[in-house]
């Protein structure tokens, strides 16, 4: 299956935790392919506390969006918020931000993109830290000053605003997203940082393949592309580019070929490098 890698010395490992408690912030030396894999499995900035000026965040159920239950934390802004004036604050090299970008592109919602640096002298500005006190990317900033923080919460918000992005099979969508967050990402983290987790990573990929074969549909949670598919795009992309999808996982390979060809996905696939200062793009 995937070729085992030796442990990388002198890398400080982060405490095991879910992706929502991490940020897409990584050491300069990991900016290229291996760095993206380190980022995608959970390294984080230390939480930064902001004493005042924090936007209000509302909560709503994610039951219909194909998202597994979460333990605390913001879910999404209440349904019914207008997409007019929506801004995605992001960095194009961040895999967690990429899945939000994919979902927005596929949703047809109107939005503007503002890109910020991940680190260095052009790092995260004060206005951004007020939106996201932990420094997490991505963030959806809304016209009323409130924000949706955490890429999974953003997927839920998009599915509420654009129902076509909700999985037609909510249970399958939830199972798929749990497989990604609970198994694929932790196994990838162990493989990249410590040289372990190869068997767990192979099994997670095999189970993704089995889920696609068992469903008998073109996408992860039904016959149309949904936020469940968007959740997997950055991670399968990086695995495919850097290691290749094992040839025996034919359903996963076929799924990736279909998904990779979609305009809303291909637009988000960046070459290594970049991730510079602020810039704004309207979609």
Coordinates of N, CA and C in Angstrom, one line a residue, residues 3 18 26 44 61 63 114 147 159 170 180 206 215 242 274:
X3 N 4.0 3.6 1.0 CA 5.3 3.3 1.4 C 5.5 4.0 2.8
X18 N -9.2 16.8 17.7 CA -9.9 17.0 16.4 C -9.4 18.2 15.6
X26 N 1.7 26.1 10.1 CA 2.8 25.1 10.1 C 4.2 25.7 9.9
X44 N -1.3 22.6 15.4 CA -2.1 23.8 15.7 C -1.3 24.9 16.3
X61 N -28.4 23.1 14.5 CA -28.2 21.7 14.4 C -27.6 21.3 13.1
X63 N -27.9 18.2 11.9 CA -28.4 16.8 11.7 C -28.6 16.5 10.2
X114 N -10.8 36.5 0.8 CA -9.6 37.4 1.2 C -8.6 36.4 1.8
X147 N -19.3 35.5 12.6 CA -18.4 34.7 11.8 C -18.7 33.2 12.1
X159 N -24.2 23.9 3.5 CA -25.3 23.0 3.3 C -26.6 23.6 3.7
X170 N -28.0 11.4 4.6 CA -27.3 12.1 5.7 C -26.5 11.1 6.5
X180 N -13.1 10.3 7.9 CA -12.0 11.2 7.6 C -11.4 11.8 8.9
X206 N -8.9 1.9 2.7 CA -9.7 0.7 2.2 C -11.2 0.9 2.6
X215 N -22.1 1.8 -1.4 CA -23.2 2.8 -1.7 C -23.7 2.6 -3.1
X242 N 1.2 12.7 -3.8 CA 2.4 12.4 -3.2 C 2.7 10.9 -3.1
X274 N 3.6 29.9 -2.6 CA 2.5 30.9 -2.5 C 2.2 31.0 -1.0

